[in-house]
Amino acid sequence: MSELVLPLRTGSPLIVRDSAAGRPGCLNRLALLTGGKVRDAVSAASPQCEITVEAPSGRSCSELAAWRRYALLLDRDNDGFVITLRKGETGSPPPIPVGLWQLGLLTACISAVLRGARILPVHGALLAVSKGGLLLCGQSGMGKSTTSRRWQAAGGSVPADDMVLLEYGGEEVIAHPLPTWSRCRESLEGASYPFEPALPVAGVFALARGEEREELKEAASREFFMSIYSACCCFASPLVRLLPQEERERLLAAIRETADRLAEVSPPTALFAHLDGNLQKTLKDYL
């Protein structure tokens, strides 16, 4: 049985374990949300690795969420809680809603938040630049994915285009890219998913549509903050109503704290994106 162990916090390595072959690997900067130690035996493994998993058909699956025959589970072992993907039963299961792929990850994140971890999964696209990552915040349909594809077409890298795990306990806000869950039903023949290293957030933009041209403009502080706050609420808010009052208030406070930190990263700025624009030129001051 192949098993991928996915810890979720900086400080200890990510362990990739193929139990059949017994080959470990790890990626620094990701570890357990609970603060527990991940198996020290593999801590000296390569700090970066690209993981390709062979699907039952012989095709390689690109994204964690694309493993249709694997189940996302939250387990407890001697080191704490880990999230695993395990090979399922033979046969093709019915399509699984995207939300169910996210559920195990979200509950682990929220559990950590309620224990005091300064992390939060937010909705946005992350464009890689020399100083870190530029986080685009905006409502669904505003053009984050389109802007991401344009950035890639111009030679840029997009580590994440959906869910980004933010860590804000230090001087910088750190972004941990996570898979694009909405692609879980796509055919991903011949592709592989690289576990990206974490990036410091170098800038935050409220994304809007440019009517005539593409440009960066100063945004009203209130509108800028609400764009950020909406991104911070997107994944956590469905779980808020399920919590007892005390935990609900702690989670809402964490959402607000995350939004406040993001709003401090850069001056209130809106990116008015346009299909005829030149993103490299528009964002030249951030490259």
PDB file of C-alpha atoms in Angstrom:
ATOM      1  CA  MET A   1       0.000   0.000   0.000  1.00  0.00           C
ATOM      2  CA  SER A   2       1.343   3.423  -0.920  1.00  0.00           C
ATOM      3  CA  GLU A   3       0.870   6.100   1.670  1.00  0.00           C
ATOM      4  CA  LEU A   4       1.607   9.791   1.627  1.00  0.00           C
ATOM      5  CA  VAL A   5       1.975  11.434   5.015  1.00  0.00           C
ATOM      6  CA  LEU A   6       1.247  15.146   4.815  1.00  0.00           C
ATOM      7  CA  PRO A   7       2.192  17.130   7.925  1.00  0.00           C
ATOM      8  CA  LEU A   8       1.283  20.802   7.819  1.00  0.00           C
ATOM      9  CA  ARG A   9       3.510  23.183   9.692  1.00  0.00           C
ATOM     10  CA  THR A  10       7.016  24.629   9.490  1.00  0.00           C
ATOM     11  CA  GLY A  11       9.773  23.276  11.638  1.00  0.00           C
ATOM     12  CA  SER A  12       9.834  19.608  10.691  1.00  0.00           C
ATOM     13  CA  PRO A  13      10.044  17.851   7.347  1.00  0.00           C
ATOM     14  CA  LEU A  14       7.321  16.484   5.150  1.00  0.00           C
ATOM     15  CA  ILE A  15       7.605  12.711   4.958  1.00  0.00           C
ATOM     16  CA  VAL A  16       6.785  10.907   1.758  1.00  0.00           C
ATOM     17  CA  ARG A  17       6.640   7.196   2.401  1.00  0.00           C
ATOM     18  CA  ASP A  18       6.030   4.400  -0.056  1.00  0.00           C
ATOM     19  CA  SER A  19       5.467   1.539   2.369  1.00  0.00           C
ATOM     20  CA  ALA A  20       5.936  -1.059  -0.344  1.00  0.00           C
ATOM     21  CA  ALA A  21       9.360   0.198  -1.378  1.00  0.00           C
ATOM     22  CA  GLY A  22      10.320   1.649   1.988  1.00  0.00           C
ATOM     23  CA  ARG A  23      11.815   4.768   0.441  1.00  0.00           C
ATOM     24  CA  PRO A  24      11.470   7.938   2.523  1.00  0.00           C
ATOM     25  CA  GLY A  25      11.872  11.516   1.394  1.00  0.00           C
ATOM     26  CA  CYS A  26      11.068  14.832   2.951  1.00  0.00           C
ATOM     27  CA  LEU A  27      10.497  18.487   2.283  1.00  0.00           C
ATOM     28  CA  ASN A  28      11.524  21.099   4.804  1.00  0.00           C
ATOM     29  CA  ARG A  29       9.169  23.802   6.077  1.00  0.00           C
ATOM     30  CA  LEU A  30       6.115  21.559   6.455  1.00  0.00           C
ATOM     31  CA  ALA A  31       5.389  19.650   9.622  1.00  0.00           C
ATOM     32  CA  LEU A  32       2.654  18.777  12.044  1.00  0.00           C
ATOM     33  CA  LEU A  33       0.113  21.407  12.926  1.00  0.00           C
ATOM     34  CA  THR A  34       0.096  20.063  16.439  1.00  0.00           C
ATOM     35  CA  GLY A  35       3.748  20.894  16.919  1.00  0.00           C
ATOM     36  CA  GLY A  36       4.591  17.228  17.338  1.00  0.00           C
ATOM     37  CA  LYS A  37       7.854  15.879  15.977  1.00  0.00           C
ATOM     38  CA  VAL A  38       7.919  14.078  12.666  1.00  0.00           C
ATOM     39  CA  ARG A  39      10.106  11.010  12.427  1.00  0.00           C
ATOM     40  CA  ASP A  40      13.665  12.198  12.957  1.00  0.00           C
ATOM     41  CA  ALA A  41      15.076   9.309  10.937  1.00  0.00           C
ATOM     42  CA  VAL A  42      14.293  11.058   7.665  1.00  0.00           C
ATOM     43  CA  SER A  43      15.150  14.606   8.701  1.00  0.00           C
ATOM     44  CA  ALA A  44      18.394  14.456   6.742  1.00  0.00           C
ATOM     45  CA  ALA A  45      16.689  13.545   3.482  1.00  0.00           C
ATOM     46  CA  SER A  46      16.680  15.856   0.478  1.00  0.00           C
ATOM     47  CA  PRO A  47      15.209  19.261   1.425  1.00  0.00           C
ATOM     48  CA  GLN A  48      13.216  19.352  -1.799  1.00  0.00           C
ATOM     49  CA  CYS A  49      11.595  16.619  -3.789  1.00  0.00           C
ATOM     50  CA  GLU A  50       9.032  16.177  -6.517  1.00  0.00           C
ATOM     51  CA  ILE A  51       6.557  13.399  -5.896  1.00  0.00           C
ATOM     52  CA  THR A  52       5.011  11.363  -8.679  1.00  0.00           C
ATOM     53  CA  VAL A  53       2.537   8.660  -7.742  1.00  0.00           C
ATOM     54  CA  GLU A  54       1.531   5.999 -10.206  1.00  0.00           C
ATOM     55  CA  ALA A  55      -2.221   5.652 -10.519  1.00  0.00           C
ATOM     56  CA  PRO A  56      -3.763   2.176 -10.942  1.00  0.00           C
ATOM     57  CA  SER A  57      -3.974   2.742 -14.702  1.00  0.00           C
ATOM     58  CA  GLY A  58      -0.245   3.362 -14.900  1.00  0.00           C
ATOM     59  CA  ARG A  59      -0.714   7.087 -15.353  1.00  0.00           C
ATOM     60  CA  SER A  60       0.840   9.478 -12.885  1.00  0.00           C
ATOM     61  CA  CYS A  61      -1.488  11.707 -10.897  1.00  0.00           C
ATOM     62  CA  SER A  62      -0.531  15.342 -10.647  1.00  0.00           C
ATOM     63  CA  GLU A  63      -2.345  16.693  -7.631  1.00  0.00           C
ATOM     64  CA  LEU A  64      -3.054  15.175  -4.258  1.00  0.00           C
ATOM     65  CA  ALA A  65      -6.752  15.760  -4.797  1.00  0.00           C
ATOM     66  CA  ALA A  66      -6.620  13.972  -8.141  1.00  0.00           C
ATOM     67  CA  TRP A  67      -6.077  10.608  -6.488  1.00  0.00           C
ATOM     68  CA  ARG A  68      -9.616   9.405  -7.059  1.00  0.00           C
ATOM     69  CA  ARG A  69      -8.863   6.004  -5.573  1.00  0.00           C
ATOM     70  CA  TYR A  70      -7.304   7.376  -2.429  1.00  0.00           C
ATOM     71  CA  ALA A  71      -9.035   8.569   0.705  1.00  0.00           C
ATOM     72  CA  LEU A  72      -8.065  11.651   2.677  1.00  0.00           C
ATOM     73  CA  LEU A  73      -7.892  10.680   6.336  1.00  0.00           C
ATOM     74  CA  LEU A  74      -6.978  12.344   9.598  1.00  0.00           C
ATOM     75  CA  ASP A  75      -5.107   9.895  11.801  1.00  0.00           C
ATOM     76  CA  ARG A  76      -3.341   9.958  15.135  1.00  0.00           C
ATOM     77  CA  ASP A  77      -0.009   8.283  15.689  1.00  0.00           C
ATOM     78  CA  ASN A  78       2.706   8.514  18.334  1.00  0.00           C
ATOM     79  CA  ASP A  79       3.843  11.889  17.021  1.00  0.00           C
ATOM     80  CA  GLY A  80       0.420  13.534  16.923  1.00  0.00           C
ATOM     81  CA  PHE A  81      -2.024  14.077  14.102  1.00  0.00           C
ATOM     82  CA  VAL A  82      -1.161  13.520  10.465  1.00  0.00           C
ATOM     83  CA  ILE A  83      -3.178  13.700   7.287  1.00  0.00           C
ATOM     84  CA  THR A  84      -2.728  10.769   4.941  1.00  0.00           C
ATOM     85  CA  LEU A  85      -3.826   9.685   1.528  1.00  0.00           C
ATOM     86  CA  ARG A  86      -4.281   5.927   1.369  1.00  0.00           C
ATOM     87  CA  LYS A  87      -5.068   3.722  -1.559  1.00  0.00           C
ATOM     88  CA  GLY A  88      -8.731   2.829  -1.615  1.00  0.00           C
ATOM     89  CA  GLU A  89     -10.566  -0.299  -2.599  1.00  0.00           C
ATOM     90  CA  THR A  90     -10.484  -1.680  -6.109  1.00  0.00           C
ATOM     91  CA  GLY A  91     -12.964  -0.096  -8.457  1.00  0.00           C
ATOM     92  CA  SER A  92     -13.883   3.410  -9.477  1.00  0.00           C
ATOM     93  CA  PRO A  93     -15.735   5.296  -6.761  1.00  0.00           C
ATOM     94  CA  PRO A  94     -18.296   7.943  -7.646  1.00  0.00           C
ATOM     95  CA  PRO A  95     -17.041  11.518  -8.049  1.00  0.00           C
ATOM     96  CA  ILE A  96     -16.221  13.144  -4.735  1.00  0.00           C
ATOM     97  CA  PRO A  97     -17.231  16.792  -4.211  1.00  0.00           C
ATOM     98  CA  VAL A  98     -14.279  19.146  -3.972  1.00  0.00           C
ATOM     99  CA  GLY A  99     -15.346  20.136  -0.467  1.00  0.00           C
ATOM    100  CA  LEU A 100     -14.775  16.608   0.812  1.00  0.00           C
ATOM    101  CA  TRP A 101     -11.203  16.636  -0.455  1.00  0.00           C
ATOM    102  CA  GLN A 102     -10.625  19.798   1.554  1.00  0.00           C
ATOM    103  CA  LEU A 103     -12.453  18.705   4.684  1.00  0.00           C
ATOM    104  CA  GLY A 104      -9.679  16.706   6.341  1.00  0.00           C
ATOM    105  CA  LEU A 105      -7.168  19.454   5.737  1.00  0.00           C
ATOM    106  CA  LEU A 106      -9.508  22.186   6.923  1.00  0.00           C
ATOM    107  CA  THR A 107     -10.464  20.425  10.127  1.00  0.00           C
ATOM    108  CA  ALA A 108      -6.795  19.834  10.941  1.00  0.00           C
ATOM    109  CA  CYS A 109      -6.013  23.498  10.301  1.00  0.00           C
ATOM    110  CA  ILE A 110      -8.933  24.778  12.355  1.00  0.00           C
ATOM    111  CA  SER A 111      -8.079  22.388  15.172  1.00  0.00           C
ATOM    112  CA  ALA A 112      -4.568  23.844  15.226  1.00  0.00           C
ATOM    113  CA  VAL A 113      -5.931  27.403  15.176  1.00  0.00           C
ATOM    114  CA  LEU A 114      -8.069  26.631  18.216  1.00  0.00           C
ATOM    115  CA  ARG A 115      -4.948  25.398  20.021  1.00  0.00           C
ATOM    116  CA  GLY A 116      -3.243  28.719  19.361  1.00  0.00           C
ATOM    117  CA  ALA A 117      -1.339  28.100  16.117  1.00  0.00           C
ATOM    118  CA  ARG A 118      -1.091  31.282  14.063  1.00  0.00           C
ATOM    119  CA  ILE A 119      -2.058  29.775  10.753  1.00  0.00           C
ATOM    120  CA  LEU A 120      -5.098  29.985   8.484  1.00  0.00           C
ATOM    121  CA  PRO A 121      -6.059  28.588   5.060  1.00  0.00           C
ATOM    122  CA  VAL A 122      -7.054  31.479   2.791  1.00  0.00           C
ATOM    123  CA  HIS A 123      -8.519  31.714  -0.699  1.00  0.00           C
ATOM    124  CA  GLY A 124      -6.226  33.314  -3.252  1.00  0.00           C
ATOM    125  CA  ALA A 125      -3.644  32.952  -5.982  1.00  0.00           C
ATOM    126  CA  LEU A 126       0.073  33.152  -5.229  1.00  0.00           C
ATOM    127  CA  LEU A 127       2.413  34.539  -7.896  1.00  0.00           C
ATOM    128  CA  ALA A 128       6.097  33.832  -7.285  1.00  0.00           C
ATOM    129  CA  VAL A 129       8.521  36.769  -7.502  1.00  0.00           C
ATOM    130  CA  SER A 130      12.142  37.193  -6.448  1.00  0.00           C
ATOM    131  CA  LYS A 131      11.220  38.458  -2.973  1.00  0.00           C
ATOM    132  CA  GLY A 132       8.593  35.802  -2.248  1.00  0.00           C
ATOM    133  CA  GLY A 133       4.974  35.625  -3.343  1.00  0.00           C
ATOM    134  CA  LEU A 134       2.284  38.110  -4.363  1.00  0.00           C
ATOM    135  CA  LEU A 135      -1.109  37.137  -2.971  1.00  0.00           C
ATOM    136  CA  LEU A 136      -4.144  37.986  -5.111  1.00  0.00           C
ATOM    137  CA  CYS A 137      -7.407  38.224  -3.184  1.00  0.00           C
ATOM    138  CA  GLY A 138     -10.789  38.508  -4.823  1.00  0.00           C
ATOM    139  CA  GLN A 139     -14.201  36.935  -5.050  1.00  0.00           C
ATOM    140  CA  SER A 140     -14.697  33.769  -7.102  1.00  0.00           C
ATOM    141  CA  GLY A 141     -15.045  34.681 -10.757  1.00  0.00           C
ATOM    142  CA  MET A 142     -13.010  37.864 -10.418  1.00  0.00           C
ATOM    143  CA  GLY A 143     -10.173  36.412 -12.493  1.00  0.00           C
ATOM    144  CA  LYS A 144      -7.589  34.908 -10.129  1.00  0.00           C
ATOM    145  CA  SER A 145      -7.153  31.766 -12.228  1.00  0.00           C
ATOM    146  CA  THR A 146      -7.110  33.748 -15.477  1.00  0.00           C
ATOM    147  CA  THR A 147      -4.493  36.103 -14.061  1.00  0.00           C
ATOM    148  CA  SER A 148      -2.489  33.101 -12.851  1.00  0.00           C
ATOM    149  CA  ARG A 149      -2.511  31.553 -16.319  1.00  0.00           C
ATOM    150  CA  ARG A 150      -1.406  34.844 -17.851  1.00  0.00           C
ATOM    151  CA  TRP A 151       1.450  35.024 -15.336  1.00  0.00           C
ATOM    152  CA  GLN A 152       2.529  31.504 -16.266  1.00  0.00           C
ATOM    153  CA  ALA A 153       2.265  32.297 -19.980  1.00  0.00           C
ATOM    154  CA  ALA A 154       4.621  35.224 -19.392  1.00  0.00           C
ATOM    155  CA  GLY A 155       7.163  32.867 -17.828  1.00  0.00           C
ATOM    156  CA  GLY A 156       6.188  33.292 -14.190  1.00  0.00           C
ATOM    157  CA  SER A 157       5.480  30.643 -11.566  1.00  0.00           C
ATOM    158  CA  VAL A 158       2.166  30.193  -9.733  1.00  0.00           C
ATOM    159  CA  PRO A 159       2.749  27.982  -6.667  1.00  0.00           C
ATOM    160  CA  ALA A 160      -0.936  28.092  -5.667  1.00  0.00           C
ATOM    161  CA  ASP A 161      -4.244  29.029  -7.248  1.00  0.00           C
ATOM    162  CA  ASP A 162      -6.946  28.219  -4.741  1.00  0.00           C
ATOM    163  CA  MET A 163      -5.930  27.483  -1.162  1.00  0.00           C
ATOM    164  CA  VAL A 164      -2.896  28.964   0.567  1.00  0.00           C
ATOM    165  CA  LEU A 165      -1.942  28.089   4.141  1.00  0.00           C
ATOM    166  CA  LEU A 166      -0.693  31.262   5.817  1.00  0.00           C
ATOM    167  CA  GLU A 167       1.536  31.276   8.877  1.00  0.00           C
ATOM    168  CA  TYR A 168       1.853  34.627  10.614  1.00  0.00           C
ATOM    169  CA  GLY A 169       3.528  33.967  13.943  1.00  0.00           C
ATOM    170  CA  GLY A 170       6.850  35.592  13.025  1.00  0.00           C
ATOM    171  CA  GLU A 171       7.996  38.854  11.507  1.00  0.00           C
ATOM    172  CA  GLU A 172       6.858  37.780   8.037  1.00  0.00           C
ATOM    173  CA  VAL A 173       3.655  36.243   6.796  1.00  0.00           C
ATOM    174  CA  ILE A 174       4.631  32.907   5.252  1.00  0.00           C
ATOM    175  CA  ALA A 175       2.579  31.253   2.503  1.00  0.00           C
ATOM    176  CA  HIS A 176       2.502  27.472   2.126  1.00  0.00           C
ATOM    177  CA  PRO A 177       1.058  26.586  -1.313  1.00  0.00           C
ATOM    178  CA  LEU A 178      -1.542  23.807  -1.354  1.00  0.00           C
ATOM    179  CA  PRO A 179      -3.059  21.832  -4.253  1.00  0.00           C
ATOM    180  CA  THR A 180      -5.671  23.289  -6.564  1.00  0.00           C
ATOM    181  CA  TRP A 181      -8.560  21.193  -5.286  1.00  0.00           C
ATOM    182  CA  SER A 182     -10.979  22.122  -8.068  1.00  0.00           C
ATOM    183  CA  ARG A 183      -8.926  20.009 -10.483  1.00  0.00           C
ATOM    184  CA  CYS A 184      -9.623  16.774  -8.627  1.00  0.00           C
ATOM    185  CA  ARG A 185     -11.810  15.454 -11.456  1.00  0.00           C
ATOM    186  CA  GLU A 186      -9.552  16.470 -14.329  1.00  0.00           C
ATOM    187  CA  SER A 187      -7.449  14.083 -16.350  1.00  0.00           C
ATOM    188  CA  LEU A 188      -3.839  14.702 -15.391  1.00  0.00           C
ATOM    189  CA  GLU A 189      -2.048  12.128 -17.490  1.00  0.00           C
ATOM    190  CA  GLY A 190       1.713  12.296 -17.386  1.00  0.00           C
ATOM    191  CA  ALA A 191       1.886  15.125 -14.859  1.00  0.00           C
ATOM    192  CA  SER A 192       3.295  15.321 -11.371  1.00  0.00           C
ATOM    193  CA  TYR A 193       2.701  17.646  -8.444  1.00  0.00           C
ATOM    194  CA  PRO A 194       5.782  19.331  -6.961  1.00  0.00           C
ATOM    195  CA  PHE A 195       5.548  20.228  -3.283  1.00  0.00           C
ATOM    196  CA  GLU A 196       6.466  23.892  -3.418  1.00  0.00           C
ATOM    197  CA  PRO A 197       8.642  25.536  -0.756  1.00  0.00           C
ATOM    198  CA  ALA A 198       6.976  28.148   1.421  1.00  0.00           C
ATOM    199  CA  LEU A 199       7.282  31.793   0.399  1.00  0.00           C
ATOM    200  CA  PRO A 200       7.179  35.018   2.395  1.00  0.00           C
ATOM    201  CA  VAL A 201       4.257  37.164   1.272  1.00  0.00           C
ATOM    202  CA  ALA A 202       5.873  40.146  -0.473  1.00  0.00           C
ATOM    203  CA  GLY A 203       2.674  41.893  -1.495  1.00  0.00           C
ATOM    204  CA  VAL A 204      -1.099  41.634  -1.306  1.00  0.00           C
ATOM    205  CA  PHE A 205      -3.471  42.885  -3.996  1.00  0.00           C
ATOM    206  CA  ALA A 206      -7.226  43.173  -4.160  1.00  0.00           C
ATOM    207  CA  LEU A 207      -8.037  41.819  -7.611  1.00  0.00           C
ATOM    208  CA  ALA A 208     -10.539  43.627  -9.825  1.00  0.00           C
ATOM    209  CA  ARG A 209     -11.307  43.771 -13.533  1.00  0.00           C
ATOM    210  CA  GLY A 210      -9.827  46.603 -15.536  1.00  0.00           C
ATOM    211  CA  GLU A 211     -12.373  48.069 -17.931  1.00  0.00           C
ATOM    212  CA  GLU A 212      -9.935  49.573 -20.428  1.00  0.00           C
ATOM    213  CA  ARG A 213      -6.412  48.692 -19.319  1.00  0.00           C
ATOM    214  CA  GLU A 214      -4.404  46.854 -16.710  1.00  0.00           C
ATOM    215  CA  GLU A 215      -2.986  48.840 -13.817  1.00  0.00           C
ATOM    216  CA  LEU A 216      -2.159  48.970 -10.141  1.00  0.00           C
ATOM    217  CA  LYS A 217      -4.044  51.621  -8.219  1.00  0.00           C
ATOM    218  CA  GLU A 218      -4.285  52.723  -4.626  1.00  0.00           C
ATOM    219  CA  ALA A 219      -7.306  51.070  -3.053  1.00  0.00           C
ATOM    220  CA  ALA A 220      -9.644  52.427  -0.435  1.00  0.00           C
ATOM    221  CA  SER A 221      -8.532  51.000   2.901  1.00  0.00           C
ATOM    222  CA  ARG A 222     -11.976  49.635   3.736  1.00  0.00           C
ATOM    223  CA  GLU A 223     -12.454  47.888   0.376  1.00  0.00           C
ATOM    224  CA  PHE A 224      -8.907  46.526   0.473  1.00  0.00           C
ATOM    225  CA  PHE A 225      -9.406  45.092   3.938  1.00  0.00           C
ATOM    226  CA  MET A 226     -12.768  43.555   3.062  1.00  0.00           C
ATOM    227  CA  SER A 227     -11.187  41.783   0.066  1.00  0.00           C
ATOM    228  CA  ILE A 228      -8.555  40.318   2.382  1.00  0.00           C
ATOM    229  CA  TYR A 229     -11.069  39.474   5.092  1.00  0.00           C
ATOM    230  CA  SER A 230     -13.289  37.668   2.585  1.00  0.00           C
ATOM    231  CA  ALA A 231     -10.308  35.563   1.470  1.00  0.00           C
ATOM    232  CA  CYS A 232      -9.576  34.683   5.100  1.00  0.00           C
ATOM    233  CA  CYS A 233     -13.207  33.718   5.757  1.00  0.00           C
ATOM    234  CA  CYS A 234     -13.703  31.610   2.632  1.00  0.00           C
ATOM    235  CA  PHE A 235     -12.581  28.204   3.892  1.00  0.00           C
ATOM    236  CA  ALA A 236     -13.009  28.596   7.635  1.00  0.00           C
ATOM    237  CA  SER A 237     -16.465  30.175   7.745  1.00  0.00           C
ATOM    238  CA  PRO A 238     -18.441  26.972   6.947  1.00  0.00           C
ATOM    239  CA  LEU A 239     -16.957  25.409  10.084  1.00  0.00           C
ATOM    240  CA  VAL A 240     -17.646  28.376  12.363  1.00  0.00           C
ATOM    241  CA  ARG A 241     -21.302  27.551  12.937  1.00  0.00           C
ATOM    242  CA  LEU A 242     -20.406  23.979  13.925  1.00  0.00           C
ATOM    243  CA  LEU A 243     -18.261  25.082  16.863  1.00  0.00           C
ATOM    244  CA  PRO A 244     -19.263  25.805  20.460  1.00  0.00           C
ATOM    245  CA  GLN A 245     -19.484  29.497  21.328  1.00  0.00           C
ATOM    246  CA  GLU A 246     -16.031  29.804  22.924  1.00  0.00           C
ATOM    247  CA  GLU A 247     -14.244  28.049  20.042  1.00  0.00           C
ATOM    248  CA  ARG A 248     -16.307  29.998  17.520  1.00  0.00           C
ATOM    249  CA  GLU A 249     -15.127  33.266  19.012  1.00  0.00           C
ATOM    250  CA  ARG A 250     -11.491  32.099  18.973  1.00  0.00           C
ATOM    251  CA  LEU A 251     -11.720  31.129  15.313  1.00  0.00           C
ATOM    252  CA  LEU A 252     -13.348  34.417  14.348  1.00  0.00           C
ATOM    253  CA  ALA A 253     -10.624  36.261  16.249  1.00  0.00           C
ATOM    254  CA  ALA A 254      -7.957  34.272  14.364  1.00  0.00           C
ATOM    255  CA  ILE A 255      -9.584  35.153  11.035  1.00  0.00           C
ATOM    256  CA  ARG A 256      -9.547  38.835  11.955  1.00  0.00           C
ATOM    257  CA  GLU A 257      -5.946  38.635  13.185  1.00  0.00           C
ATOM    258  CA  THR A 258      -4.836  37.009   9.924  1.00  0.00           C
ATOM    259  CA  ALA A 259      -6.608  39.674   7.881  1.00  0.00           C
ATOM    260  CA  ASP A 260      -5.014  42.423   9.967  1.00  0.00           C
ATOM    261  CA  ARG A 261      -1.530  40.969   9.386  1.00  0.00           C
ATOM    262  CA  LEU A 262      -2.085  40.626   5.648  1.00  0.00           C
ATOM    263  CA  ALA A 263      -3.326  44.199   5.431  1.00  0.00           C
ATOM    264  CA  GLU A 264      -0.009  45.331   6.952  1.00  0.00           C
ATOM    265  CA  VAL A 265       2.159  43.562   4.365  1.00  0.00           C
ATOM    266  CA  SER A 266       1.838  46.288   1.729  1.00  0.00           C
ATOM    267  CA  PRO A 267      -0.093  49.535   1.156  1.00  0.00           C
ATOM    268  CA  PRO A 268      -3.743  49.109   0.085  1.00  0.00           C
ATOM    269  CA  THR A 269      -3.447  48.303  -3.608  1.00  0.00           C
ATOM    270  CA  ALA A 270      -5.822  46.972  -6.240  1.00  0.00           C
ATOM    271  CA  LEU A 271      -4.719  45.109  -9.351  1.00  0.00           C
ATOM    272  CA  PHE A 272      -7.120  45.947 -12.157  1.00  0.00           C
ATOM    273  CA  ALA A 273      -6.391  43.021 -14.468  1.00  0.00           C
ATOM    274  CA  HIS A 274      -7.058  43.121 -18.207  1.00  0.00           C
ATOM    275  CA  LEU A 275      -6.582  40.395 -20.802  1.00  0.00           C
ATOM    276  CA  ASP A 276      -4.638  42.773 -23.045  1.00  0.00           C
ATOM    277  CA  GLY A 277      -2.327  43.850 -20.242  1.00  0.00           C
ATOM    278  CA  ASN A 278       1.309  42.944 -19.622  1.00  0.00           C
ATOM    279  CA  LEU A 279       1.569  41.524 -16.107  1.00  0.00           C
ATOM    280  CA  GLN A 280       5.356  41.598 -16.081  1.00  0.00           C
ATOM    281  CA  LYS A 281       5.217  45.312 -16.821  1.00  0.00           C
ATOM    282  CA  THR A 282       2.333  45.977 -14.443  1.00  0.00           C
ATOM    283  CA  LEU A 283       4.096  44.257 -11.538  1.00  0.00           C
ATOM    284  CA  LYS A 284       7.640  45.367 -12.424  1.00  0.00           C
ATOM    285  CA  ASP A 285       8.189  47.103  -9.081  1.00  0.00           C
ATOM    286  CA  TYR A 286       7.604  43.783  -7.280  1.00  0.00           C
ATOM    287  CA  LEU A 287       9.759  41.500  -9.444  1.00  0.00           C
TER     288      LEU A 287
END
